Amino acid sequence: MANHVYKIIELAGTSPNSIEDAINNAVEKASETVKNMRWFEVQETRGHIEKGKVQHWQVIIKVGFTIED
Amino acid sequence: MANHVYKIIELAGTSPNSIEDAINNAVEKASETVKNMRWFEVQETRGHIEKGKVQHWQVIIKVGFTIED
Amino acid sequence: MANHVYKIIELAGTSPNSIEDAINNAVEKASETVKNMRWFEVQETRGHIEKGKVQHWQVIIKVGFTIED
Amino acid sequence: MANHVYKIIELAGTSPNSIEDAINNAVEKASETVKNMRWFEVQETRGHIEKGKVQHWQVIIKVGFTIED
Amino acid sequence: MANHVYKIIELAGTSPNSIEDAINNAVEKASETVKNMRWFEVQETRGHIEKGKVQHWQVIIKVGFTIED
Amino acid sequence: MANHVYKIIELAGTSPNSIEDAINNAVEKASETVKNMRWFEVQETRGHIEKGKVQHWQVIIKVGFTIED
Amino acid sequence: MANHVYKIIELAGTSPNSIEDAINNAVEKASETVKNMRWFEVQETRGHIEKGKVQHWQVIIKVGFTIED
Amino acid sequence: MANHVYKIIELAGTSPNSIEDAINNAVEKASETVKNMRWFEVQETRGHIEKGKVQHWQVIIKVGFTIED
Amino acid sequence: MANHVYKIIELAGTSPNSIEDAINNAVEKASETVKNMRWFEVQETRGHIEKGKVQHWQVIIKVGFTIED
Amino acid sequence: MANHVYKIIELAGTSPNSIEDAINNAVEKASETVKNMRWFEVQETRGHIEKGKVQHWQVIIKVGFTIED
Amino acid sequence: MANHVYKIIELAGTSPNSIEDAINNAVEKASETVKNMRWFEVQETRGHIEKGKVQHWQVIIKVGFTIED
Amino acid sequence: MANHVYKIIELAGTSPNSIEDAINNAVEKASETVKNMRWFEVQETRGHIEKGKVQHWQVIIKVGFTIED
């Protein structure tokens, strides 16, 4: 196995639907410019409230991707 | 922009269905007496187990609301 | 009330569907050998990414169960 | 089981005698105005020193109580 | 010395000028309804940015006050 | 000195009397099945409240024991 | 509201004058190449000392900015 | 009020009897050489186990004292 | 891919030689009774000192292994 | 470059004026007896309140200084 | 001294040999595209296990580099 | 067993060679003036980078020693 090096970036995604959706939105948007993403890890789960209801979910994640040669 | 002051309270909500539902239950119950809630942030996600299955989800959140003049 | 003693173990469950499913998978698998599980508490929420999408969710939980006489 | 919502408050109690006493003092004083307290959790244990001896104990706790309908 | 009991609340104050000002704004606004505040402790220092400059500072503090008889 | 290996387990003990008693209860119950326990370390101190008084103390500890040959 | 995705970067700014200045220096320098910065959050406040006086302040911040389409 | 400066030291005390005793032992021993101790704050509570019983308690505390002119 | 469930245990290993050796000792000793260990993660690095020199290294790790069917 | 060894001490400084002043007061007072201080790092920012206003700021810092031969 | 601004990135390096090697691999790979790296700080030390032995070490570090004019 | 009291100090050691060496350098230098050091515990592992390579390792440790009568 080669000595892989990963870079880790931090992203925040939002969704009106669910925590999982907020994470997926962040990952899919980032995949437009970042290749070889391998894993993520949730840092914080937050959200906005309007009129006494959760209006959207916001999740901050770290994402690791391999630096290719 | 005015110099807003927010108060932050801590709540625990429960639901048999999902993490998002447990958060929504806490926010909606609190909205009966607290006005102008703006954001929340998850502190802990826990739950109770009965007969080898998750019986209900319990989420502890912080909720911020503006102190009105 | 008796002076209960609990043991706490740490588990990681995975699921292609949701965070709640990953937790349920860990609890149900553990219930084959561990009796009297009472509560859990999420430690970390992570996951694997393939081709710019979340492929599966991985949740690390602590689970408490009573030590029976 | 209903979908209970809890509110969590933070208190500091003091006692010249012991850590347990400082917690009891905070809980008993709060019970004059807060009903349905269910659990507490210690946040910090501190104290004041005079003439090379612990003069009183101070314990900061979080206390959860049900919001009744 | 009596066995004092303190209650601790969490506030967020904002200011366009400085971190100290954001804290003072939170304390002074709260003093309109909360008596006998004794100490505070900074939890988080944040802020908003517009056009590449810090537009206002936001500080989250815990404030302790004595519960009077 | 040999290269000792320790295993660390997590336990929660309860007592109506004191924090020390809750720890002792966990250690003594565990000693029925675990040999060679050497040290413990408190993780969390919590408790249950009934009618405005602490009803019992609950302490979560980590306990280390040597794995014997 | 659209499903915004933010990227979060970490910066350290320094200033001989104040904590606020050190943060402003980091934000203004970064704004030369990063557009749409929205918020920051202080991670660590440090500094260097020479001849028994604080010579300069160093603040490590996280900065969030929107990823534009 | 003068601009007091405090120094903070870290101590570990032990006792066969209780957590409070272990703290008192550390404070009293330190008072032989350190004057003007004002407050302490518990960092860790640990202990040693022999034959399935807690043999002694060990508490790590931070202690603050004024630097006198 | 199946929905794997992992169990995570905590171990402390020691070595007179190096941090890596202390980890290897814990992993190799545990492998006598635990099958299918997959990853570890360092929790704490400590050690004992005698006559002003490090006498042995002690590393506390978490180890994850698959629960097989 | 020589293999420098630093000692790190913890100090609390106070000031009626600002957070920066409280840090400077701690550093300048300590410089009367401690030579070769090189850096500091803020641990906690607190303060006292009187009559609904911040009366003085208190900052706890760690300070590193070289141990000279 | 100029008011330096640093950017901080997070990397994960791996090595079959040692913790130090895993860090060096991350730093050397990153140096192909990042200039002026000045310091690093270890965030997590992990690794993979195969057949009861550590197969490779994985270290997550933060690296700071100056943003040049 | 007597009721031992320990004092805990914080040190930073450096070495061009390894993490273990940086710790040993701190312990050996401190042993010139501090007697009866018993244990250490790593707080932070850092280092300096020059020309894309780790130039030296820096480790911050806490060291405990008995206060003798």
mmCIF file with all atom_site columns, N, CA and C in Angstrom, chain A residues 9-16 25-26 29 44 56 58 60 62, chain G residues 1-10 39 41 62 67-69:
data_model
loop_
_atom_site.group_PDB
_atom_site.id
_atom_site.type_symbol
_atom_site.label_atom_id
_atom_site.label_alt_id
_atom_site.label_comp_id
_atom_site.label_asym_id
_atom_site.label_entity_id
_atom_site.label_seq_id
_atom_site.pdbx_PDB_ins_code
_atom_site.Cartn_x
_atom_site.Cartn_y
_atom_site.Cartn_z
_atom_site.occupancy
_atom_site.B_iso_or_equiv
_atom_site.pdbx_formal_charge
_atom_site.auth_seq_id
_atom_site.auth_comp_id
_atom_site.auth_asym_id
_atom_site.auth_atom_id
_atom_site.pdbx_PDB_model_num
ATOM 1  N N  . ILE A 1 9  ? -10.927 19.228 4.319  1.00 0.00 ? 9  ILE A N  1
ATOM 2  C CA . ILE A 1 9  ? -11.548 20.551 4.252  1.00 0.00 ? 9  ILE A CA 1
ATOM 3  C C  . ILE A 1 9  ? -12.820 20.556 5.093  1.00 0.00 ? 9  ILE A C  1
ATOM 4  N N  . GLU A 1 10 ? -13.257 21.762 5.437  1.00 0.00 ? 10 GLU A N  1
ATOM 5  C CA . GLU A 1 10 ? -14.439 21.894 6.283  1.00 0.00 ? 10 GLU A CA 1
ATOM 6  C C  . GLU A 1 10 ? -15.533 22.596 5.475  1.00 0.00 ? 10 GLU A C  1
ATOM 7  N N  . LEU A 1 11 ? -16.742 22.028 5.501  1.00 0.00 ? 11 LEU A N  1
ATOM 8  C CA . LEU A 1 11 ? -17.857 22.537 4.708  1.00 0.00 ? 11 LEU A CA 1
ATOM 9  C C  . LEU A 1 11 ? -19.111 22.640 5.574  1.00 0.00 ? 11 LEU A C  1
ATOM 10 N N  . ALA A 1 12 ? -19.996 23.563 5.217  1.00 0.00 ? 12 ALA A N  1
ATOM 11 C CA . ALA A 1 12 ? -21.314 23.611 5.861  1.00 0.00 ? 12 ALA A CA 1
ATOM 12 C C  . ALA A 1 12 ? -22.368 23.484 4.777  1.00 0.00 ? 12 ALA A C  1
ATOM 13 N N  . GLY A 1 13 ? -23.263 22.516 4.955  1.00 0.00 ? 13 GLY A N  1
ATOM 14 C CA . GLY A 1 13 ? -24.358 22.337 4.005  1.00 0.00 ? 13 GLY A CA 1
ATOM 15 C C  . GLY A 1 13 ? -25.692 22.612 4.682  1.00 0.00 ? 13 GLY A C  1
ATOM 16 N N  . THR A 1 14 ? -26.699 23.019 3.895  1.00 0.00 ? 14 THR A N  1
ATOM 17 C CA . THR A 1 14 ? -28.022 23.286 4.469  1.00 0.00 ? 14 THR A CA 1
ATOM 18 C C  . THR A 1 14 ? -29.081 22.544 3.680  1.00 0.00 ? 14 THR A C  1
ATOM 19 N N  . SER A 1 15 ? -30.213 22.287 4.363  1.00 0.00 ? 15 SER A N  1
ATOM 20 C CA . SER A 1 15 ? -31.347 21.637 3.698  1.00 0.00 ? 15 SER A CA 1
ATOM 21 C C  . SER A 1 15 ? -32.612 21.923 4.504  1.00 0.00 ? 15 SER A C  1
ATOM 22 N N  . PRO A 1 16 ? -33.737 22.133 3.832  1.00 0.00 ? 16 PRO A N  1
ATOM 23 C CA . PRO A 1 16 ? -34.996 22.256 4.563  1.00 0.00 ? 16 PRO A CA 1
ATOM 24 C C  . PRO A 1 16 ? -35.530 20.910 5.057  1.00 0.00 ? 16 PRO A C  1
ATOM 25 N N  . ASN A 1 25 ? -25.968 17.667 0.468  1.00 0.00 ? 25 ASN A N  1
ATOM 26 C CA . ASN A 1 25 ? -25.838 18.888 -0.327 1.00 0.00 ? 25 ASN A CA 1
ATOM 27 C C  . ASN A 1 25 ? -24.415 19.427 -0.303 1.00 0.00 ? 25 ASN A C  1
ATOM 28 N N  . ALA A 1 26 ? -23.790 19.395 0.886  1.00 0.00 ? 26 ALA A N  1
ATOM 29 C CA . ALA A 1 26 ? -22.411 19.888 0.980  1.00 0.00 ? 26 ALA A CA 1
ATOM 30 C C  . ALA A 1 26 ? -21.470 19.012 0.151  1.00 0.00 ? 26 ALA A C  1
ATOM 31 N N  . LYS A 1 29 ? -22.157 19.435 -3.763 1.00 0.00 ? 29 LYS A N  1
ATOM 32 C CA . LYS A 1 29 ? -21.676 20.722 -4.270 1.00 0.00 ? 29 LYS A CA 1
ATOM 33 C C  . LYS A 1 29 ? -20.145 20.727 -4.349 1.00 0.00 ? 29 LYS A C  1
ATOM 34 N N  . GLU A 1 44 ? -20.667 19.821 13.690 1.00 0.00 ? 44 GLU A N  1
ATOM 35 C CA . GLU A 1 44 ? -21.725 20.538 14.404 1.00 0.00 ? 44 GLU A CA 1
ATOM 36 C C  . GLU A 1 44 ? -23.024 20.381 13.630 1.00 0.00 ? 44 GLU A C  1
ATOM 37 N N  . HIS A 1 56 ? -34.623 25.382 8.357  1.00 0.00 ? 56 HIS A N  1
ATOM 38 C CA . HIS A 1 56 ? -33.655 24.549 7.649  1.00 0.00 ? 56 HIS A CA 1
ATOM 39 C C  . HIS A 1 56 ? -32.559 24.066 8.587  1.00 0.00 ? 56 HIS A C  1
ATOM 40 N N  . GLN A 1 58 ? -28.560 22.886 9.248  1.00 0.00 ? 58 GLN A N  1
ATOM 41 C CA . GLN A 1 58 ? -27.218 23.235 8.784  1.00 0.00 ? 58 GLN A CA 1
ATOM 42 C C  . GLN A 1 58 ? -26.211 22.332 9.491  1.00 0.00 ? 58 GLN A C  1
ATOM 43 N N  . ILE A 1 60 ? -22.121 21.162 9.755  1.00 0.00 ? 60 ILE A N  1
ATOM 44 C CA . ILE A 1 60 ? -20.720 21.442 9.432  1.00 0.00 ? 60 ILE A CA 1
ATOM 45 C C  . ILE A 1 60 ? -19.970 20.118 9.461  1.00 0.00 ? 60 ILE A C  1
ATOM 46 N N  . LYS A 1 62 ? -16.258 17.827 8.223  1.00 0.00 ? 62 LYS A N  1
ATOM 47 C CA . LYS A 1 62 ? -14.918 17.745 7.652  1.00 0.00 ? 62 LYS A CA 1
ATOM 48 C C  . LYS A 1 62 ? -14.946 16.658 6.595  1.00 0.00 ? 62 LYS A C  1
ATOM 49 N N  . MET G 1 1  ? -35.589 29.898 0.100  1.00 0.00 ? 1  MET G N  1
ATOM 50 C CA . MET G 1 1  ? -34.142 30.025 0.288  1.00 0.00 ? 1  MET G CA 1
ATOM 51 C C  . MET G 1 1  ? -33.411 28.845 -0.350 1.00 0.00 ? 1  MET G C  1
ATOM 52 N N  . ALA G 1 2  ? -32.342 29.159 -1.069 1.00 0.00 ? 2  ALA G N  1
ATOM 53 C CA . ALA G 1 2  ? -31.566 28.096 -1.714 1.00 0.00 ? 2  ALA G CA 1
ATOM 54 C C  . ALA G 1 2  ? -30.805 27.283 -0.665 1.00 0.00 ? 2  ALA G C  1
ATOM 55 N N  . ASN G 1 3  ? -30.345 26.077 -1.064 1.00 0.00 ? 3  ASN G N  1
ATOM 56 C CA . ASN G 1 3  ? -29.556 25.232 -0.164 1.00 0.00 ? 3  ASN G CA 1
ATOM 57 C C  . ASN G 1 3  ? -28.095 25.636 -0.213 1.00 0.00 ? 3  ASN G C  1
ATOM 58 N N  . HIS G 1 4  ? -27.732 26.687 0.500  1.00 0.00 ? 4  HIS G N  1
ATOM 59 C CA . HIS G 1 4  ? -26.363 27.204 0.474  1.00 0.00 ? 4  HIS G CA 1
ATOM 60 C C  . HIS G 1 4  ? -25.350 26.187 0.970  1.00 0.00 ? 4  HIS G C  1
ATOM 61 N N  . VAL G 1 5  ? -24.163 26.215 0.350  1.00 0.00 ? 5  VAL G N  1
ATOM 62 C CA . VAL G 1 5  ? -23.023 25.454 0.842  1.00 0.00 ? 5  VAL G CA 1
ATOM 63 C C  . VAL G 1 5  ? -21.899 26.448 1.138  1.00 0.00 ? 5  VAL G C  1
ATOM 64 N N  . TYR G 1 6  ? -21.321 26.328 2.322  1.00 0.00 ? 6  TYR G N  1
ATOM 65 C CA . TYR G 1 6  ? -20.233 27.197 2.740  1.00 0.00 ? 6  TYR G CA 1
ATOM 66 C C  . TYR G 1 6  ? -18.942 26.386 2.839  1.00 0.00 ? 6  TYR G C  1
ATOM 67 N N  . LYS G 1 7  ? -17.824 27.026 2.551  1.00 0.00 ? 7  LYS G N  1
ATOM 68 C CA . LYS G 1 7  ? -16.523 26.435 2.852  1.00 0.00 ? 7  LYS G CA 1
ATOM 69 C C  . LYS G 1 7  ? -15.939 27.201 4.036  1.00 0.00 ? 7  LYS G C  1
ATOM 70 N N  . ILE G 1 8  ? -15.240 26.486 4.892  1.00 0.00 ? 8  ILE G N  1
ATOM 71 C CA . ILE G 1 8  ? -14.688 27.101 6.095  1.00 0.00 ? 8  ILE G CA 1
ATOM 72 C C  . ILE G 1 8  ? -13.175 26.954 6.068  1.00 0.00 ? 8  ILE G C  1
ATOM 73 N N  . ILE G 1 9  ? -12.452 28.082 6.181  1.00 0.00 ? 9  ILE G N  1
ATOM 74 C CA . ILE G 1 9  ? -10.991 28.037 6.211  1.00 0.00 ? 9  ILE G CA 1
ATOM 75 C C  . ILE G 1 9  ? -10.503 28.562 7.554  1.00 0.00 ? 9  ILE G C  1
ATOM 76 N N  . GLU G 1 10 ? -9.256  28.208 7.864  1.00 0.00 ? 10 GLU G N  1
ATOM 77 C CA . GLU G 1 10 ? -8.685  28.625 9.149  1.00 0.00 ? 10 GLU G CA 1
ATOM 78 C C  . GLU G 1 10 ? -7.512  29.563 8.866  1.00 0.00 ? 10 GLU G C  1
ATOM 79 N N  . TRP G 1 39 ? -18.845 34.918 7.916  1.00 0.00 ? 39 TRP G N  1
ATOM 80 C CA . TRP G 1 39 ? -18.719 34.941 9.380  1.00 0.00 ? 39 TRP G CA 1
ATOM 81 C C  . TRP G 1 39 ? -17.355 34.397 9.792  1.00 0.00 ? 39 TRP G C  1
ATOM 82 N N  . GLU G 1 41 ? -15.138 32.888 13.537 1.00 0.00 ? 41 GLU G N  1
ATOM 83 C CA . GLU G 1 41 ? -15.288 32.345 14.893 1.00 0.00 ? 41 GLU G CA 1
ATOM 84 C C  . GLU G 1 41 ? -13.879 32.141 15.450 1.00 0.00 ? 41 GLU G C  1
ATOM 85 N N  . LYS G 1 62 ? -11.688 30.707 12.357 1.00 0.00 ? 62 LYS G N  1
ATOM 86 C CA . LYS G 1 62 ? -12.299 30.018 11.225 1.00 0.00 ? 62 LYS G CA 1
ATOM 87 C C  . LYS G 1 62 ? -13.189 31.024 10.496 1.00 0.00 ? 62 LYS G C  1
ATOM 88 N N  . ILE G 1 67 ? -19.942 29.213 -1.348 1.00 0.00 ? 67 ILE G N  1
ATOM 89 C CA . ILE G 1 67 ? -19.443 28.737 -2.648 1.00 0.00 ? 67 ILE G CA 1
ATOM 90 C C  . ILE G 1 67 ? -20.481 29.154 -3.679 1.00 0.00 ? 67 ILE G C  1
ATOM 91 N N  . GLU G 1 68 ? -20.079 30.032 -4.580 1.00 0.00 ? 68 GLU G N  1
ATOM 92 C CA . GLU G 1 68 ? -21.037 30.548 -5.553 1.00 0.00 ? 68 GLU G CA 1
ATOM 93 C C  . GLU G 1 68 ? -21.160 29.641 -6.773 1.00 0.00 ? 68 GLU G C  1
ATOM 94 N N  . ASP G 1 69 ? -22.316 29.698 -7.347 1.00 0.00 ? 69 ASP G N  1
ATOM 95 C CA . ASP G 1 69 ? -22.509 28.958 -8.608 1.00 0.00 ? 69 ASP G CA 1
ATOM 96 C C  . ASP G 1 69 ? -21.954 29.761 -9.783 1.00 0.00 ? 69 ASP G C  1
#
